[in-house]
Amino acid sequence: MNDSLAPEAVAAHVRGRFGKPYRFEPDCESTQLLLVGSGLGEGAVVATDHQTNGKGRHGRQWIAPPDSSLLFSVMLHPPAERHLPELSLVAALAVAEAVEGATGLTAQIKWPNDVMLNRRKIAGILCELFDGVVVAGIGLNVNQTRDELPLDAPTEPGSLRTLTGQTYDRAPLLGSLLFRLERIYDGWRHGGLTDLYGEIGARDFLRGRRITVDGEAATALQILRDGRLEVATGNGHGTTRAIESGEVLFER
Ligand code: BTN
């Protein structure tokens, strides 16, 4: 497979604003760090084949062997009136749609920022705010074999390869993801989650599952129209509440 994320391989697959400019580094510490403070406009992308200190949520590392996956960050300049925590769901929907386009399988969104395929986490999203701009980092496991996936991840990981038995050319997948992200993000810029809610709700992985949120037991009810997660807490008195952020673990 001629699988490369070099600009000459990716350019043919960049169809819109997102991915322009496109910077590729064969190796870097973290693509997040390369966009922060760069002053680049909305849609600028930094991608790499390997991160030496990939950033995950909750202070974790995001680990992937060289050339195995999509590791990239996108610059976003969201309008002040939008609710920024919703951006993780916006990006997750774009990843889910791109994965569905490539595999023909339905992907799900595990609130607030993971993408699941066949109950395995295949992608994580890290949105970081700096001086009014958001750097949205996406890691999508593509061609890792089973033994190349992290053993100690809190949510069991998978890759498109482990879950479908096929390998995937990463450049067209990146192009498809950026194109979908642009369309979904533009919809969100214009009207928030309103028009996206149906697509997000239909892929809600946690709905009805027993979970813990930051250690507290609950049942996930649904992703709400404002992007929060509605949960029923375990006291049997019908108490529900909406959660803005947190680490969610689920029972199998
Ligand atoms: C998570 O913890 O689930 C979020 C992981 C986000 C990883 C991506 S890989 C590309 C970008 N650069 C980083 O250092 N992190 C994000």
Tab-separated table of C-alpha atoms and ligand atoms in Angstrom:
chain	number	residue	atom	x	y	z
A	1	MET	CA	0.000	0.000	0.000
A	2	ASN	CA	1.341	3.453	-0.901
A	3	ASP	CA	0.145	4.926	2.359
A	4	SER	CA	1.481	8.378	3.088
A	5	LEU	CA	0.268	11.570	4.730
A	6	ALA	CA	2.838	13.711	2.919
A	7	PRO	CA	1.328	16.834	1.306
A	8	GLU	CA	1.579	15.404	-2.227
A	9	ALA	CA	-0.474	12.357	-1.160
A	10	VAL	CA	-3.075	14.357	0.762
A	11	ALA	CA	-3.562	17.367	-1.554
A	12	ALA	CA	-5.733	15.471	-4.033
A	13	HIS	CA	-8.126	14.582	-1.207
A	14	VAL	CA	-8.526	18.057	0.290
A	15	ARG	CA	-11.772	19.352	-1.170
A	16	GLY	CA	-12.642	22.379	0.951
A	17	ARG	CA	-11.194	24.985	3.333
A	18	PHE	CA	-10.176	22.480	5.998
A	19	GLY	CA	-6.694	21.182	5.226
A	20	LYS	CA	-5.458	24.517	3.867
A	21	PRO	CA	-2.741	25.144	4.747
A	22	TYR	CA	-1.618	21.578	5.409
A	23	ARG	CA	1.602	20.941	7.308
A	24	PHE	CA	3.059	17.460	7.664
A	25	GLU	CA	5.779	16.428	10.102
A	26	PRO	CA	7.065	12.831	9.895
A	27	ASP	CA	7.762	13.001	13.667
A	28	CYS	CA	6.800	15.502	16.327
A	29	GLU	CA	6.059	15.724	20.020
A	30	SER	CA	2.372	16.533	19.529
A	31	THR	CA	0.467	18.093	16.632
A	32	GLN	CA	-1.437	20.168	19.215
A	33	LEU	CA	1.739	22.011	20.176
A	34	LEU	CA	2.556	22.870	16.560
A	35	LEU	CA	-0.720	24.738	16.014
A	36	VAL	CA	-0.881	26.584	19.324
A	37	GLY	CA	0.269	30.154	18.834
A	38	SER	CA	0.846	29.593	15.116
A	39	GLY	CA	-1.548	32.400	14.183
A	40	LEU	CA	-2.884	30.216	11.368
A	41	GLY	CA	-6.421	30.644	10.113
A	42	GLU	CA	-9.408	28.387	10.515
A	43	GLY	CA	-9.009	25.031	8.784
A	44	ALA	CA	-5.205	24.900	9.034
A	45	VAL	CA	-4.090	21.331	9.731
A	46	VAL	CA	-0.940	19.778	11.149
A	47	ALA	CA	-0.608	16.007	10.678
A	48	THR	CA	2.115	13.560	11.606
A	49	ASP	CA	3.093	9.918	11.234
A	50	HIS	CA	4.367	9.693	14.796
A	51	GLN	CA	4.065	11.608	18.073
A	52	THR	CA	6.659	11.225	20.810
A	53	ASN	CA	4.353	12.720	23.463
A	54	GLY	CA	0.813	12.641	22.041
A	55	LYS	CA	-1.660	14.355	24.350
A	56	GLY	CA	-4.797	12.563	25.477
A	57	ARG	CA	-7.540	13.761	27.795
A	58	HIS	CA	-7.169	13.762	31.576
A	59	GLY	CA	-3.385	14.124	31.297
A	60	ARG	CA	-2.968	10.771	29.550
A	61	GLN	CA	-0.685	10.056	26.601
A	62	TRP	CA	-2.066	9.141	23.190
A	63	ILE	CA	0.094	6.330	21.893
A	64	ALA	CA	0.240	4.953	18.349
A	65	PRO	CA	3.098	3.278	16.470
A	66	PRO	CA	4.592	5.186	13.513
A	67	ASP	CA	2.547	5.230	10.264
A	68	SER	CA	-0.376	3.378	11.825
A	69	SER	CA	-3.066	5.965	12.290
A	70	LEU	CA	-4.433	9.443	11.711
A	71	LEU	CA	-2.889	11.943	14.115
A	72	PHE	CA	-3.739	15.542	13.338
A	73	SER	CA	-4.925	18.863	14.728
A	74	VAL	CA	-7.218	21.442	13.139
A	75	MET	CA	-7.373	25.152	13.905
A	76	LEU	CA	-10.880	26.451	14.661
A	77	HIS	CA	-11.997	30.029	15.308
A	78	PRO	CA	-15.454	29.497	16.802
A	79	PRO	CA	-17.829	32.440	17.211
A	80	ALA	CA	-18.120	33.788	20.755
A	81	GLU	CA	-21.819	32.894	21.038
A	82	ARG	CA	-21.256	29.168	20.584
A	83	HIS	CA	-20.897	26.751	23.494
A	84	LEU	CA	-17.372	25.368	23.099
A	85	PRO	CA	-17.786	21.996	24.876
A	86	GLU	CA	-20.093	21.037	21.983
A	87	LEU	CA	-17.099	21.018	19.635
A	88	SER	CA	-16.026	17.562	20.795
A	89	LEU	CA	-19.381	16.199	19.613
A	90	VAL	CA	-19.054	18.090	16.327
A	91	ALA	CA	-15.660	16.496	15.703
A	92	ALA	CA	-16.851	13.070	16.890
A	93	LEU	CA	-19.727	13.157	14.402
A	94	ALA	CA	-17.310	13.969	11.574
A	95	VAL	CA	-15.043	11.077	12.587
A	96	ALA	CA	-18.014	8.707	12.871
A	97	GLU	CA	-19.274	9.652	9.400
A	98	ALA	CA	-15.824	9.283	7.822
A	99	VAL	CA	-15.373	5.854	9.448
A	100	GLU	CA	-18.813	4.805	8.242
A	101	GLY	CA	-17.945	5.970	4.715
A	102	ALA	CA	-14.745	3.907	4.745
A	103	THR	CA	-15.983	0.739	6.451
A	104	GLY	CA	-19.721	0.596	5.739
A	105	LEU	CA	-20.278	-0.023	9.476
A	106	THR	CA	-22.145	2.218	11.914
A	107	ALA	CA	-19.875	4.102	14.286
A	108	GLN	CA	-21.061	5.501	17.609
A	109	ILE	CA	-20.209	8.500	19.724
A	110	LYS	CA	-19.290	7.879	23.342
A	111	TRP	CA	-19.973	11.177	25.060
A	112	PRO	CA	-18.178	13.467	25.230
A	113	ASN	CA	-15.332	12.805	22.825
A	114	ASP	CA	-14.758	9.203	21.786
A	115	VAL	CA	-15.752	7.327	18.657
A	116	MET	CA	-16.622	3.664	18.990
A	117	LEU	CA	-16.853	0.842	16.492
A	118	ASN	CA	-18.175	-2.506	17.641
A	119	ARG	CA	-17.827	-1.429	21.308
A	120	ARG	CA	-14.148	-0.520	20.943
A	121	LYS	CA	-12.730	2.984	21.094
A	122	ILE	CA	-11.235	3.768	17.705
A	123	ALA	CA	-10.789	7.524	18.048
A	124	GLY	CA	-10.285	10.203	20.660
A	125	ILE	CA	-10.716	13.945	20.396
A	126	LEU	CA	-8.979	16.630	22.406
A	127	CYS	CA	-10.234	20.206	22.012
A	128	GLU	CA	-8.024	22.811	23.652
A	129	LEU	CA	-8.833	26.509	23.911
A	130	PHE	CA	-6.023	29.071	23.646
A	131	ASP	CA	-6.738	32.792	23.411
A	132	GLY	CA	-10.158	32.317	21.837
A	133	VAL	CA	-9.053	29.762	19.256
A	134	VAL	CA	-9.592	26.031	19.557
A	135	VAL	CA	-7.077	23.426	18.500
A	136	ALA	CA	-9.040	20.254	17.833
A	137	GLY	CA	-6.811	17.176	17.928
A	138	ILE	CA	-8.009	13.889	16.509
A	139	GLY	CA	-6.386	10.481	16.860
A	140	LEU	CA	-8.004	7.718	14.789
A	141	ASN	CA	-6.678	4.171	15.017
A	142	VAL	CA	-6.495	2.896	11.445
A	143	ASN	CA	-4.009	0.125	10.657
A	144	GLN	CA	-2.764	-1.004	14.088
A	145	THR	CA	-2.749	-4.726	14.714
A	146	ARG	CA	-4.238	-5.979	17.975
A	147	ASP	CA	-0.865	-6.111	19.731
A	148	GLU	CA	-0.059	-2.546	18.660
A	149	LEU	CA	-2.983	-1.119	20.637
A	150	PRO	CA	-2.478	0.137	24.212
A	151	LEU	CA	-3.102	-2.536	26.851
A	152	ASP	CA	-4.000	-0.220	29.709
A	153	ALA	CA	-6.545	2.129	28.110
A	154	PRO	CA	-9.642	2.770	30.285
A	155	THR	CA	-11.926	2.052	27.301
A	156	GLU	CA	-10.931	-1.014	25.275
A	157	PRO	CA	-9.321	0.209	22.049
A	158	GLY	CA	-9.686	-1.071	18.502
A	159	SER	CA	-8.534	0.008	15.077
A	160	LEU	CA	-10.319	-0.084	11.727
A	161	ARG	CA	-8.012	-2.986	10.908
A	162	THR	CA	-8.709	-5.064	14.024
A	163	LEU	CA	-12.449	-4.504	13.623
A	164	THR	CA	-12.852	-5.052	9.872
A	165	GLY	CA	-9.843	-7.188	8.921
A	166	GLN	CA	-8.830	-4.650	6.273
A	167	THR	CA	-6.132	-2.011	6.014
A	168	TYR	CA	-6.949	1.519	4.874
A	169	ASP	CA	-5.089	4.164	2.909
A	170	ARG	CA	-4.883	7.084	5.320
A	171	ALA	CA	-4.764	10.039	2.879
A	172	PRO	CA	-8.296	9.604	1.430
A	173	LEU	CA	-9.602	8.896	4.928
A	174	LEU	CA	-8.073	12.157	6.177
A	175	GLY	CA	-9.532	14.050	3.196
A	176	SER	CA	-12.988	12.619	3.821
A	177	LEU	CA	-12.775	13.416	7.539
A	178	LEU	CA	-11.707	17.021	6.945
A	179	PHE	CA	-14.467	17.559	4.399
A	180	ARG	CA	-17.115	16.215	6.765
A	181	LEU	CA	-15.693	18.165	9.693
A	182	GLU	CA	-15.918	21.388	7.692
A	183	ARG	CA	-19.540	20.782	6.730
A	184	ILE	CA	-20.602	19.753	10.244
A	185	TYR	CA	-18.621	22.570	11.884
A	186	ASP	CA	-20.175	25.145	9.523
A	187	GLY	CA	-23.606	23.851	10.529
A	188	TRP	CA	-22.677	24.234	14.190
A	189	ARG	CA	-21.242	27.731	13.646
A	190	HIS	CA	-24.528	28.718	12.099
A	191	GLY	CA	-27.008	27.069	14.457
A	192	GLY	CA	-25.263	25.173	17.243
A	193	LEU	CA	-26.197	21.525	17.701
A	194	THR	CA	-29.814	22.045	16.531
A	195	ASP	CA	-29.472	20.550	13.051
A	196	LEU	CA	-26.824	18.016	14.102
A	197	TYR	CA	-28.661	16.623	17.079
A	198	GLY	CA	-30.501	13.896	15.175
A	199	GLU	CA	-27.250	12.497	13.759
A	200	ILE	CA	-25.499	12.691	17.130
A	201	GLY	CA	-28.417	11.211	19.096
A	202	ALA	CA	-28.711	8.309	16.644
A	203	ARG	CA	-25.104	7.357	17.423
A	204	ASP	CA	-25.280	7.793	21.215
A	205	PHE	CA	-23.216	4.852	22.512
A	206	LEU	CA	-23.921	5.385	26.214
A	207	ARG	CA	-27.711	5.625	26.052
A	208	GLY	CA	-29.213	3.196	28.563
A	209	ARG	CA	-25.857	1.892	29.805
A	210	ARG	CA	-24.740	1.598	33.402
A	211	ILE	CA	-21.815	3.943	33.776
A	212	THR	CA	-19.609	5.701	36.264
A	213	VAL	CA	-19.000	9.406	35.810
A	214	ASP	CA	-15.832	10.519	37.563
A	215	GLY	CA	-16.323	7.517	39.834
A	216	GLU	CA	-20.059	7.961	40.575
A	217	ALA	CA	-22.465	5.190	39.468
A	218	ALA	CA	-25.352	6.207	37.198
A	219	THR	CA	-27.375	5.197	34.153
A	220	ALA	CA	-26.764	7.225	31.002
A	221	LEU	CA	-30.074	8.461	29.602
A	222	GLN	CA	-29.162	10.542	26.570
A	223	ILE	CA	-27.039	13.266	25.063
A	224	LEU	CA	-29.145	16.403	25.442
A	225	ARG	CA	-29.743	19.000	22.742
A	226	ASP	CA	-27.272	21.317	24.476
A	227	GLY	CA	-24.524	18.683	24.327
A	228	ARG	CA	-24.624	17.665	27.996
A	229	LEU	CA	-25.152	14.059	29.101
A	230	GLU	CA	-28.323	13.338	31.046
A	231	VAL	CA	-27.870	10.638	33.677
A	232	ALA	CA	-30.055	9.000	36.316
A	233	THR	CA	-28.203	8.592	39.550
A	234	GLY	CA	-28.460	5.308	41.385
A	235	ASN	CA	-30.700	6.124	44.356
A	236	GLY	CA	-33.946	4.777	42.876
A	237	HIS	CA	-35.872	8.062	43.282
A	238	GLY	CA	-35.786	9.102	39.666
A	239	THR	CA	-33.125	11.752	40.174
A	240	THR	CA	-31.679	12.953	36.891
A	241	ARG	CA	-29.016	15.491	36.201
A	242	ALA	CA	-27.102	16.848	33.233
A	243	ILE	CA	-23.324	16.586	33.124
A	244	GLU	CA	-21.142	19.123	31.370
A	245	SER	CA	-17.895	17.140	31.288
A	246	GLY	CA	-16.220	14.178	32.900
A	247	GLU	CA	-14.662	10.785	32.392
A	248	VAL	CA	-17.265	8.124	31.715
A	249	LEU	CA	-16.605	4.416	32.112
A	250	PHE	CA	-19.259	1.899	31.103
A	251	GLU	CA	-20.138	-1.633	32.106
A	252	ARG	CA	-19.820	-4.227	29.393
B	1	BTN	C1	-8.326	11.149	24.134
B	1	BTN	O1	-7.739	11.111	25.219
B	1	BTN	O2	-9.190	10.310	23.841
B	1	BTN	C2	-8.017	12.245	23.142
B	1	BTN	C3	-6.842	11.864	22.292
B	1	BTN	C4	-6.448	12.898	21.247
B	1	BTN	C5	-5.207	12.474	20.480
B	1	BTN	C6	-4.900	13.386	19.335
B	1	BTN	S1	-3.678	12.692	18.252
B	1	BTN	C7	-3.533	14.195	17.409
B	1	BTN	C8	-3.592	15.300	18.449
B	1	BTN	N1	-2.268	15.555	18.988
B	1	BTN	C9	-2.167	15.207	20.262
B	1	BTN	O3	-1.135	15.308	20.948
B	1	BTN	N2	-3.349	14.723	20.702
B	1	BTN	C10	-4.357	14.762	19.674
